[in-house]
Coordinates of C-alpha atoms in Angstrom, one line a residue:
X1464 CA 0.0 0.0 0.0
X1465 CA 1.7 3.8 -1.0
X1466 CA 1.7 6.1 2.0
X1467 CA -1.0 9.0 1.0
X1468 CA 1.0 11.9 3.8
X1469 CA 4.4 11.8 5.0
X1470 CA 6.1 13.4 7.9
X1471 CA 6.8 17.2 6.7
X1472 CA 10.1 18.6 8.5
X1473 CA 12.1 21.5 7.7
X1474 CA 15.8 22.7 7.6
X1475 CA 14.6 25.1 10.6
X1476 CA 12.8 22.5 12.7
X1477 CA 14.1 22.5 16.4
X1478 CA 15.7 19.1 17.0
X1479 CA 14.4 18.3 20.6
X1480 CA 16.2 16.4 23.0
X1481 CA 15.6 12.3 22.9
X1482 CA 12.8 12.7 20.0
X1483 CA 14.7 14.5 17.1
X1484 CA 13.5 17.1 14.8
X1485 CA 9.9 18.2 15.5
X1486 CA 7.6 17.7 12.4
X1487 CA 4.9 19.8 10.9
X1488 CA 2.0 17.1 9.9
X1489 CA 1.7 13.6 10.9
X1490 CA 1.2 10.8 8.2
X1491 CA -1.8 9.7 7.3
X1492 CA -1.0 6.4 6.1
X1493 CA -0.7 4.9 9.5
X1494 CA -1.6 5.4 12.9
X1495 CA 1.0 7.9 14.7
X1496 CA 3.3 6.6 17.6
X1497 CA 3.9 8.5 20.2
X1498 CA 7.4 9.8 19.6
X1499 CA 5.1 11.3 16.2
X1500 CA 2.8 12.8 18.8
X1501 CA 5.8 14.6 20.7
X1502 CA 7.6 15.6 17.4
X1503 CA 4.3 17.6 16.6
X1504 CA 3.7 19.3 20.1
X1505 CA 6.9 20.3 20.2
X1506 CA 6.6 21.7 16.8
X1507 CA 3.5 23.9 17.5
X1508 CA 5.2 24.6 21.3
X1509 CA 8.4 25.9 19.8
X1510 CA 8.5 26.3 16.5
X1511 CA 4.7 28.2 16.3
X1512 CA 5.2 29.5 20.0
X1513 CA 2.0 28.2 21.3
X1514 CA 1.4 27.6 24.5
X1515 CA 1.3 23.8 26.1
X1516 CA -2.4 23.6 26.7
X1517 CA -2.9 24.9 23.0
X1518 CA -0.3 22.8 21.6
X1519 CA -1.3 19.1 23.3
X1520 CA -5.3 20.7 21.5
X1521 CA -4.1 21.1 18.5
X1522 CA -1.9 17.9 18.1
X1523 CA -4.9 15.9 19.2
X1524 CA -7.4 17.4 17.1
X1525 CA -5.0 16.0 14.2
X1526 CA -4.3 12.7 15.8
X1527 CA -7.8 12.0 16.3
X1528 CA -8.5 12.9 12.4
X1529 CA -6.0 10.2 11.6
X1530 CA -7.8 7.6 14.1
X1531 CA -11.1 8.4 12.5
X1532 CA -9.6 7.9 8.9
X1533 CA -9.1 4.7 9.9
X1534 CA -12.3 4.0 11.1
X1535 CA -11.3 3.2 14.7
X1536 CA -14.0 4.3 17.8
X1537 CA -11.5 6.2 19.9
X1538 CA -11.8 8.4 23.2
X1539 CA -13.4 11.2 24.2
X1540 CA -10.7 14.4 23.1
X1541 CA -10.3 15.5 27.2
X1542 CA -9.2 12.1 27.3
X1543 CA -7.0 12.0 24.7
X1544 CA -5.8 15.4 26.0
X1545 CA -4.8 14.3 29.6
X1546 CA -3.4 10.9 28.1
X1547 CA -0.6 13.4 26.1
X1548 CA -0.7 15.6 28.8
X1549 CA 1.2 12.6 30.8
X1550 CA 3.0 11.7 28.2
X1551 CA 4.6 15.6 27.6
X1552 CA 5.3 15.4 31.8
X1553 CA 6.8 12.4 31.6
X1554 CA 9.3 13.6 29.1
X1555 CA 9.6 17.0 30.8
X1556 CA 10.7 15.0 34.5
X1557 CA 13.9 12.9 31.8
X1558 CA 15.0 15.9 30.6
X1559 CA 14.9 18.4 33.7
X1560 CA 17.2 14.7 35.2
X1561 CA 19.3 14.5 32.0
X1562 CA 22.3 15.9 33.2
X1563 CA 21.8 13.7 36.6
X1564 CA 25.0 11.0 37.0
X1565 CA 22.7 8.5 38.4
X1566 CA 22.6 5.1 36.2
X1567 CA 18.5 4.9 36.9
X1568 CA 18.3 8.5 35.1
X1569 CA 20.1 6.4 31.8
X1570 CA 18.0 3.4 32.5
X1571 CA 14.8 5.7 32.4
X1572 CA 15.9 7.6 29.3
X1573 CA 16.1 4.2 27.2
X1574 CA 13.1 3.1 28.4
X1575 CA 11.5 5.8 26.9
X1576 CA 13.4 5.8 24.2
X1577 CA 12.2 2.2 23.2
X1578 CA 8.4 2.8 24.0
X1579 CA 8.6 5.7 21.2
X1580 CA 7.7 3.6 18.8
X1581 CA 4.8 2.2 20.4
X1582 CA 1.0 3.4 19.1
X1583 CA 0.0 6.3 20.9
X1584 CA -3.4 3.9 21.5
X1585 CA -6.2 6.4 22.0
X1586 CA -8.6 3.5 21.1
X1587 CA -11.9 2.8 23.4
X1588 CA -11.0 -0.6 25.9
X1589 CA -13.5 -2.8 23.8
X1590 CA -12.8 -1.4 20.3
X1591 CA -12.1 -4.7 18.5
X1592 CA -15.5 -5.9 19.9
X1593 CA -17.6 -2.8 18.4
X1594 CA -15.8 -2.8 15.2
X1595 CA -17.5 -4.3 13.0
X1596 CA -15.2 -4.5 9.3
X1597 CA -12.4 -7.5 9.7
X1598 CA -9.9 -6.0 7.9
X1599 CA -9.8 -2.6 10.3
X1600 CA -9.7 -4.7 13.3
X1601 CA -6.7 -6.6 11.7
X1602 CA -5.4 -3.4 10.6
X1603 CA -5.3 -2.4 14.0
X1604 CA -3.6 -5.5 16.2
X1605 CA -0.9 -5.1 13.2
X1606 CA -0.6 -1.4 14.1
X1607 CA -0.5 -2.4 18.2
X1608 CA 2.4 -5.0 17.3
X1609 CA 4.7 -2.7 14.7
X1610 CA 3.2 0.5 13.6
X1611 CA 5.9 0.1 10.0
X1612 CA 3.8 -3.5 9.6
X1613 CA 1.1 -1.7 7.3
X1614 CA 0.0 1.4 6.1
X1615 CA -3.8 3.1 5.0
X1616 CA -3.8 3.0 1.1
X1617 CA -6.8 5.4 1.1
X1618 CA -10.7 5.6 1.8
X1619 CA -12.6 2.9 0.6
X1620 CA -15.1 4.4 -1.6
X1621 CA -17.5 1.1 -1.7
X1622 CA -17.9 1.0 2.0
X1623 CA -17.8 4.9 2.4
X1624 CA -20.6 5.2 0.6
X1625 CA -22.3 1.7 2.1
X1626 CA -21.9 3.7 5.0
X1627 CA -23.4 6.9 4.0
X1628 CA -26.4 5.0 2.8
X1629 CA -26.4 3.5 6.2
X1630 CA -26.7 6.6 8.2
X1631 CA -29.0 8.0 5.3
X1632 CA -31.7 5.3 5.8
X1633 CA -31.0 5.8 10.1
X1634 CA -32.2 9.1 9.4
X1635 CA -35.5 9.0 7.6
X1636 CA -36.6 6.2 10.1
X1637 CA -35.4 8.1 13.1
X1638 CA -37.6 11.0 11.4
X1639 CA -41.0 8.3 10.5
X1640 CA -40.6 7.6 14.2
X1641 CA -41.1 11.1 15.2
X1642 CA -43.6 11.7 12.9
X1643 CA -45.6 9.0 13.9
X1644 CA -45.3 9.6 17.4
X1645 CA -46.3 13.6 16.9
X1646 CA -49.1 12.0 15.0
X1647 CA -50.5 9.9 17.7
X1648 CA -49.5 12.2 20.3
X1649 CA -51.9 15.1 18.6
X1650 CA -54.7 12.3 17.8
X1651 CA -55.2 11.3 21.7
X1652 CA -55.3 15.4 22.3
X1653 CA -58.0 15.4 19.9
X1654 CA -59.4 12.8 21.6
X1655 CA -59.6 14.2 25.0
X1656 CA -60.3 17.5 23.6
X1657 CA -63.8 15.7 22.1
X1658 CA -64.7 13.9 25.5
X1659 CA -64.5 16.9 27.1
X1660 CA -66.2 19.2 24.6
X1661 CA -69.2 16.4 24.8
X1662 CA -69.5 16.6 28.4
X1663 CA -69.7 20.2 28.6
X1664 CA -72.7 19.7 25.4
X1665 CA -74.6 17.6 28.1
X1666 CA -74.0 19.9 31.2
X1667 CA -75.3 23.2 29.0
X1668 CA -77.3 22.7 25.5
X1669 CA -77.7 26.3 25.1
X1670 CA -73.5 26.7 24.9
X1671 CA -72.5 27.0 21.1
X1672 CA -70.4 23.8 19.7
X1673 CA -66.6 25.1 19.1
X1674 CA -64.0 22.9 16.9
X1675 CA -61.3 21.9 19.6
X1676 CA -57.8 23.2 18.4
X1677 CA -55.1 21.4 18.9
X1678 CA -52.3 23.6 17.8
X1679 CA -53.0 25.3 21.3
X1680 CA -53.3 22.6 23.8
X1681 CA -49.8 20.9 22.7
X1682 CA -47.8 20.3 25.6
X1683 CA -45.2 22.7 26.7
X1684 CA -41.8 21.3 26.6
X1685 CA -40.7 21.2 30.4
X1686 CA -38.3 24.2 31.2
X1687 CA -34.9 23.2 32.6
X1688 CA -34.0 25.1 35.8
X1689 CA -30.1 25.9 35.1
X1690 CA -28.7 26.6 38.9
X1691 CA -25.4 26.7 38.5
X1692 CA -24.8 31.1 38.3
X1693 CA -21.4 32.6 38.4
X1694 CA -22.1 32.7 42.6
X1695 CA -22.9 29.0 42.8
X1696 CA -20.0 28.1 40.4
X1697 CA -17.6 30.6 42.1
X1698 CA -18.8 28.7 45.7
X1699 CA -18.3 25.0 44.0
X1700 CA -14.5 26.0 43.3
X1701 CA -13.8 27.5 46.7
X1702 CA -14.3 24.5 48.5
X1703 CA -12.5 22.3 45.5
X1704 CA -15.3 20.3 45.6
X1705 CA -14.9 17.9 41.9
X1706 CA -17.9 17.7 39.5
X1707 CA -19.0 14.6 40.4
X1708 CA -19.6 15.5 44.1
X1709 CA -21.6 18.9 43.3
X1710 CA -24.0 17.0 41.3
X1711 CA -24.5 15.5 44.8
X1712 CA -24.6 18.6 46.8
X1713 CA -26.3 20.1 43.7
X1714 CA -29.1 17.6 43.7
X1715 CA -29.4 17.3 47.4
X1716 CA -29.8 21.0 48.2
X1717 CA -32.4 20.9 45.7
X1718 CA -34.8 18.0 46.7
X1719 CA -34.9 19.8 50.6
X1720 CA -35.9 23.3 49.2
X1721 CA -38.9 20.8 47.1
X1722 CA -37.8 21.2 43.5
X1723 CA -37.8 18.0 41.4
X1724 CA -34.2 16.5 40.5
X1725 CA -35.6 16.3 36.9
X1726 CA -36.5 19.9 36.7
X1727 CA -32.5 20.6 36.7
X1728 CA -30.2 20.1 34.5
X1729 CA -28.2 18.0 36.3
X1730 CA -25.3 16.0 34.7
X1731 CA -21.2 15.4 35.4
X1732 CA -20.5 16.8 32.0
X1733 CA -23.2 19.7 32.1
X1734 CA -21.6 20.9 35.1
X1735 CA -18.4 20.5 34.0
X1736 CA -19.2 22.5 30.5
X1737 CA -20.7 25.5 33.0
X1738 CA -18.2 25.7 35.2
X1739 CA -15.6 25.9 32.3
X1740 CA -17.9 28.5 30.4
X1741 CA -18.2 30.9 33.9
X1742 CA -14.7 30.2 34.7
X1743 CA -13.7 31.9 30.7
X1744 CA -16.4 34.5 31.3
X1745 CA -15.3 35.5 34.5
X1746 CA -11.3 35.6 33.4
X1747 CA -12.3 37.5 30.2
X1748 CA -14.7 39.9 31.6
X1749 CA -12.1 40.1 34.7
X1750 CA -9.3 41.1 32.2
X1751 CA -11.5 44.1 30.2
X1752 CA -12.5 45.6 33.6
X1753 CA -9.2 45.6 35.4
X1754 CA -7.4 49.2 35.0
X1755 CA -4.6 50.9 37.0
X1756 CA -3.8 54.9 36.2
X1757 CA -1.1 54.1 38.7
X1758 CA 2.3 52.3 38.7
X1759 CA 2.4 48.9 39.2
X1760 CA 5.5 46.0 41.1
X1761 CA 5.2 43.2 39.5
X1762 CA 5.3 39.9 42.2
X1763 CA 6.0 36.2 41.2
X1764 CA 7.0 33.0 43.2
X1765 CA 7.3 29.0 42.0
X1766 CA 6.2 26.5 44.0
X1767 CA 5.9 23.0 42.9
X1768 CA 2.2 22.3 43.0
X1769 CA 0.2 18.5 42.5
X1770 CA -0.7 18.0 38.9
X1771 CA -4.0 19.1 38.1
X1772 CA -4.6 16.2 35.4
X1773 CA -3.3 13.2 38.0
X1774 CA -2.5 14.9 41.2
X1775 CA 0.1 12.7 41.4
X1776 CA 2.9 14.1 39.9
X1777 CA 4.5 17.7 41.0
X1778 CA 4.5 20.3 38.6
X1779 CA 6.3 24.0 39.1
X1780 CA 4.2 26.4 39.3
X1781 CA 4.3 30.5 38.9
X1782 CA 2.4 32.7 40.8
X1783 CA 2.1 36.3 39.2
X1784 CA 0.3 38.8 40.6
X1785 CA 0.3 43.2 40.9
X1786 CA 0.0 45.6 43.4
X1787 CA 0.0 49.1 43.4
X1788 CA -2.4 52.2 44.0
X1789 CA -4.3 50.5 47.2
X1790 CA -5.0 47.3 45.3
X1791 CA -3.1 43.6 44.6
X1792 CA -4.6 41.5 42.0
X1793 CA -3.6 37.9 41.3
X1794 CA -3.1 37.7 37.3
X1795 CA -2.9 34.2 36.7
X1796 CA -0.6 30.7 38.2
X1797 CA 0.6 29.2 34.8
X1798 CA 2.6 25.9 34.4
X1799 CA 6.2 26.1 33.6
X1800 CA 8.6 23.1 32.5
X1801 CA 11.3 24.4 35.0
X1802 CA 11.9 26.7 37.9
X1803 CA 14.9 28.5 35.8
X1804 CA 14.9 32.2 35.8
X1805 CA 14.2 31.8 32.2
X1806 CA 11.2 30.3 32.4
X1807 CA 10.0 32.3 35.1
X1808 CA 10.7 34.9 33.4
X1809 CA 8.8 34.2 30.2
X1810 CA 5.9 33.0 32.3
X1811 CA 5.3 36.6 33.8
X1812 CA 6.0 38.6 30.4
X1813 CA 3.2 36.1 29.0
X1814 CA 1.1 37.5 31.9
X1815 CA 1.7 40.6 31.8
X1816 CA 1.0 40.9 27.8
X1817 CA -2.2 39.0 28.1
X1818 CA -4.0 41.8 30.7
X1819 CA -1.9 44.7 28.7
X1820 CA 0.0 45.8 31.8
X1821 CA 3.6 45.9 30.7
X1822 CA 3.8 49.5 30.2
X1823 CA 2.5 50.2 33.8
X1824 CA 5.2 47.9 35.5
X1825 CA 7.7 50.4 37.5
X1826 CA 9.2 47.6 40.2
X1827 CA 10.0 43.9 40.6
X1828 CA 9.4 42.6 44.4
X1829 CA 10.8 38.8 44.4
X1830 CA 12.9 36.5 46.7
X1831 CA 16.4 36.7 46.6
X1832 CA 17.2 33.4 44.9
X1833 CA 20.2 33.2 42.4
X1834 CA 16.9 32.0 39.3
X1835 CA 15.3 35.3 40.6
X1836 CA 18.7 37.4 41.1
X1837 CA 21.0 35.8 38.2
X1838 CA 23.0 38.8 36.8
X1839 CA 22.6 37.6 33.4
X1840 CA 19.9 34.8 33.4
X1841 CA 18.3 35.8 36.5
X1842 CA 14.5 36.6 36.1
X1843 CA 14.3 39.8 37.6
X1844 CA 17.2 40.8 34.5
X1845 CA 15.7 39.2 31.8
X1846 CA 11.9 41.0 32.6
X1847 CA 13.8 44.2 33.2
X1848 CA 15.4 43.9 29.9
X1849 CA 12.2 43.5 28.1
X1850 CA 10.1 45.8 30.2
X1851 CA 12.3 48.5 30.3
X1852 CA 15.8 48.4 27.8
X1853 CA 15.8 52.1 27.9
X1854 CA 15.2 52.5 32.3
X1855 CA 15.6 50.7 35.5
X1856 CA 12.8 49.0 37.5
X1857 CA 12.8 49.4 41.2
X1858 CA 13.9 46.4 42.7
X1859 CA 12.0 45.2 46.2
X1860 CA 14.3 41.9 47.4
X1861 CA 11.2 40.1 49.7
X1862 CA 11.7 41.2 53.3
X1863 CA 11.7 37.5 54.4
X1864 CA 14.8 36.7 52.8
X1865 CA 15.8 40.1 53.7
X1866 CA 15.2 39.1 57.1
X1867 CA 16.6 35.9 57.3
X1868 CA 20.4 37.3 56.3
X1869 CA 20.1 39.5 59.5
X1870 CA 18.7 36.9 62.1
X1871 CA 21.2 34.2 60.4
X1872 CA 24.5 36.8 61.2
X1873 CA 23.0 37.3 65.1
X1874 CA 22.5 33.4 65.4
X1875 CA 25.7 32.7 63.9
X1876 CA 27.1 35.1 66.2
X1877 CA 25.9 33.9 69.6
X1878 CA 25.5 30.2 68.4
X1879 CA 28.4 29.6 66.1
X1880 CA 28.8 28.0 62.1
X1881 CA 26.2 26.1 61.4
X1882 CA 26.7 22.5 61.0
X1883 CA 23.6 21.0 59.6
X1884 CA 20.3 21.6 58.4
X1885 CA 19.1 21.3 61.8
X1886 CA 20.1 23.2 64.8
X1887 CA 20.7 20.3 67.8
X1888 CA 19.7 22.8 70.3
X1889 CA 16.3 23.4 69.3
X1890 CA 15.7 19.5 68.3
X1891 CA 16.6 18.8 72.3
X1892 CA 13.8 21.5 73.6
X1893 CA 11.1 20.3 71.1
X1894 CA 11.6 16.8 72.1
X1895 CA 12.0 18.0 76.2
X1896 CA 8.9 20.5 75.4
X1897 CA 6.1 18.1 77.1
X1898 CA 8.5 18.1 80.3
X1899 CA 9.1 21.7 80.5
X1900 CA 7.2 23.5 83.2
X1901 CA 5.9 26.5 81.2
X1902 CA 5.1 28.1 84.2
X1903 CA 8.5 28.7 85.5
X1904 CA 10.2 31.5 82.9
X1905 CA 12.3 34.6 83.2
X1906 CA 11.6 37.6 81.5
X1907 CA 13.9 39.9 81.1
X1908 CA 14.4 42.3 84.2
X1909 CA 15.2 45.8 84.9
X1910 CA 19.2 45.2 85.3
X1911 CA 19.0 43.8 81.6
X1912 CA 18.1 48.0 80.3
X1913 CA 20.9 49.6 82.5
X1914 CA 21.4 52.7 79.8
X1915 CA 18.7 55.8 79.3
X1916 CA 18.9 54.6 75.6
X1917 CA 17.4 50.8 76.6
X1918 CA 15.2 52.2 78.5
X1919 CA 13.9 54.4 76.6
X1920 CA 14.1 51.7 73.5
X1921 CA 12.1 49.1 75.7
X1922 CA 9.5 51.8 76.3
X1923 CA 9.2 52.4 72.4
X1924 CA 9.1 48.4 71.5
X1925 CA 6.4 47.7 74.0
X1926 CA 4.1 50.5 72.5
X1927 CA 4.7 49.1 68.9
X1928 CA 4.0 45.5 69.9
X1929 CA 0.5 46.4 71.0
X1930 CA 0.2 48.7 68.3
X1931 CA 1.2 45.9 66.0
X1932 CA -1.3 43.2 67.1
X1933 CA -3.8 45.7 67.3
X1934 CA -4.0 47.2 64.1
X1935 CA -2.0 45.0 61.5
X1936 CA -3.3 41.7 63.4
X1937 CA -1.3 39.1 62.8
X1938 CA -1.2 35.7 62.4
X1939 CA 0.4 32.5 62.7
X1940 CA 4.6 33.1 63.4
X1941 CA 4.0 36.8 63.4
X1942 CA 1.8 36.8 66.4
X1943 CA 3.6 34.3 68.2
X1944 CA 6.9 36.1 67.3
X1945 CA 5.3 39.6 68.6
X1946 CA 3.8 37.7 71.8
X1947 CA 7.3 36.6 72.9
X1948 CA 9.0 39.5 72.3
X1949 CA 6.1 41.0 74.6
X1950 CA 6.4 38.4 76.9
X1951 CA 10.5 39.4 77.6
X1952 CA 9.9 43.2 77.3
X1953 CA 7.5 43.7 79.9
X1954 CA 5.9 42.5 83.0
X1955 CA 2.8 39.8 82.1
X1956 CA 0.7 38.6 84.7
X1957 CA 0.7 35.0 84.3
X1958 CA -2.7 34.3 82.8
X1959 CA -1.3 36.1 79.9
X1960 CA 1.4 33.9 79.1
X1961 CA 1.0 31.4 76.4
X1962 CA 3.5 29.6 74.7
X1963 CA 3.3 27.2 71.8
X1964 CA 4.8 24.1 71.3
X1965 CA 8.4 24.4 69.0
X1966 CA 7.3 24.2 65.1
X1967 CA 10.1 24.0 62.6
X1968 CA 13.6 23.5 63.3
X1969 CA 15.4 23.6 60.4
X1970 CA 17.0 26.4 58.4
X1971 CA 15.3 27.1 55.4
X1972 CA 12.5 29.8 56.4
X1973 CA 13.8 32.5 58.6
X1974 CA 10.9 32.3 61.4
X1975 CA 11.8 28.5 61.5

């Protein structure tokens, strides 16, 4: 059989790492493996600069073509989506570990390798039992064992158009049926309409005999009560409650205010298609609204977050949000391959040019991580280069980290080097902490201020603590950290007192 597509590939195509060069089309002569399915994301992801969530779209949308060519039932497309959406992490995780020593890394790589040749099987899990043509079930256990053992020579025209006769004849019975059943329906109104009409001739001879109409006593189709509003949706994803569980709620909340479970439309997938259509609304009309006359700092952090597909696997994550003229708004939390300062920094220039803000960006607030910090790949130098070539953006270093270099140069001083990731100290007081009598403490006494300028610098801390919790009310380490210093400044009575059991120990957060 002659091959009716091949594999188009240019002089320009990006060679990717482990798959080779990335490909335009996929051939239509055989069903695609899956290192043809990576060659083609990454070809729209690089090469056409899409994004990953269009890019795994698109390459379905072609793959499923193919599939459908060949006369195959296949998956719905969100499940074809997630099953390349595994596929693209799994090749992200080998190459963020390629330049790893370990031999499991190698062992991993050529595993991967191999299973590149393999069908990318999008196939339903009883397809050879719904088929129903011999020779595309063959075709398709040939194409499971070696994708190179055959090949499509084209569309069969006899059964294509067997086919179309098929469906054709589907269709006028599916409308008889209808057309009967509108009959009969209308003949028993008709009916009824008579019986009654009679009655009422009995009851009152005098009342003049009127032809009974059935064009208005047709039933009205029953209106579908749609609950789910932008409030309830909004609601639904604030508890992270999954589709399948607010049908639940959905239904239950609905039988105890007395409205019928079959007034509402009430499905998995129809909630799913709302929320996903409030969800776009809400981002689209959030992005027209939002304006700022005033200058904005631009914020970002990673943070590897559970995989929203599997929840299994980690993914990085970057949070970018903007602050300025008495408000912060959280832009968006997009998925990036790695936590370089690269990608970091193309995540938040994507941002910032979707909601048309880049012109208003006058400072960069970040931690002071070398990705972040890098003089020449560092993120907050690559966005000021393409924010502003011709200025500089004020930089705002997070206080935290800020924070930490100053508490880490007084510990270091009174404690010593450190000489782990854990300081031996504090691991002996939170493991003594249930035998400690909380009771007995010392705070610090009068001989500790011996100077006018302690004095008068205890005076001016004990104000601001109560000031502090007052008015800025804080919470968690803050409070406690605030409480403490209290606690040691003045003189508590002892129902005050309160102390929490030791939290972390080790050195990687500064209140730790």
């Amino acid at each position: 059989m002659t091959s009716t597509s091949t594999l188009k590939t240019t002089r320009t195509s990006a060679t990717v790492w482990l798959i080779g060069k990335s490909t335009e089309t996929l051939s239509y002569s055989r069903l695609p493996s899956k290192g043809d399915v990576l060659k083609q994301f990454h070809f729209h992801h690089i090469e056409k600069l899409q994004t990953v969530k269009k890019s795994i779209r698109t390459t379905v949308e072609t793959v499923l073509e193919i599939w459908e060519r060949a006369r195959i039932p296949t998956r719905r497309i969100d499940s074809v989506q997630r099953t390349l959406s595994k596929l693209v992490d799994e090749y992200n995780l080998l190459k963020k570990n390629r330049n790893n020593s370990l031999e499991s890394c190698r062992m991993k790589e050529e595993v991967f390798k191999g299973d590149l040749v393999d069908i990318f099987d999008i196939a339903v899990k009883d397809a050879l039992n719904i088929m129903k043509n011999e020779d595309d079930k063959i075709f398709l256990v040939m194409q499971r064992e070696d994708t190179m053992s055959c090949s499509m020579a084209g569309i069969d025209k006899c059964l294509n158009d067997k086919e179309i006769r098929k469906r054709k004849r589907e269709t006028e019975a599916e409308t008889r049926r209808l057309r009967v059943c509108d009959q009969e329906e209308a003949n028993q109104e008709l009916v009824s309409l008579s019986e009654m009409t009679d009655s009422n001739k009995d009851s009152s001879s005098d009342d003049e005999f009127q032809v009974p109409s059935t064009s208005t006593n047709m039933k009205k189709p029953k209106k579908i009560i749609n609950v789910f509003t932008e409030d309830v949706v909004a609601s639904l994803d604030r508890v992270n409650l999954s589709d399948r569980n607010a049908m639940f709620v959905v239904g239950a909340v609905a039988q105890a205010l007395g409205t019928p479970v079959s007034d509402i439309s009430l499905s998995r997938s129809t909630i799913r298609r709302h929320r996903n259509q409030i969800r776009q609304t809400v981002v689209e009309t959030d992005k027209a609204s939002f304006s700022s006359q005033h200058p904005l700092v631009l914020h970002w952090d990673s943070k590897l977050l559970p995989n929203i597909v599997d929840g299994v696997q980690k993914v990085d994550r970057v949070a970018v949000l903007v602050s300025g003229g008495g408000l912060e708004k959280l832009l968006e939390v997009p998925k990036i391959i790695k936590g370089t300062g690269k990608e970091q920094a193309d995540a938040c220039l994507t941002v910032l040019d979707e909601w048309e803000l880049k012109a208003q960006v006058g400072g960069l607030c970040f931690d002071t991580t070398s990705s972040n910090t890098g003089l020449n790949l560092g993120a907050c130098s690559l966005i000021e280069k393409s924010l502003a070539p011709d200025k500089e953006l004020v930089f705002i270093a997070c206080r935290h980290h800020v924070f930490e270099v100053m508490l880490s140069s007084v510990f270091k001083e009174v404690f010593g080097p450190s000489e782990g990731p854990d300081v031996n100290l504090f691991k002996r007081f939170k493991k003594k902490w249930l035998e400690i009598d909380q009771e007995n403490f010392i705070i610090g006494h009068d001989n500790f201020f011996n100077t006018k300028n302690l004095l008068k610098l205890r005076q001016d801390m004990q104000k601001y603590y109560i000031d502090a919790i007052k008015t800025q009310q804080p919470r968690d380490d803050y409070f406690e950290l605030l409480k403490l210093c209290q606690i040691f400044l003045g003189k508590p009575e002892k129902t005050e007192v309160r102390f929490r059991a030791p939290g972390a120990l080790h050195q990687a957060r500064w209140m730790a």
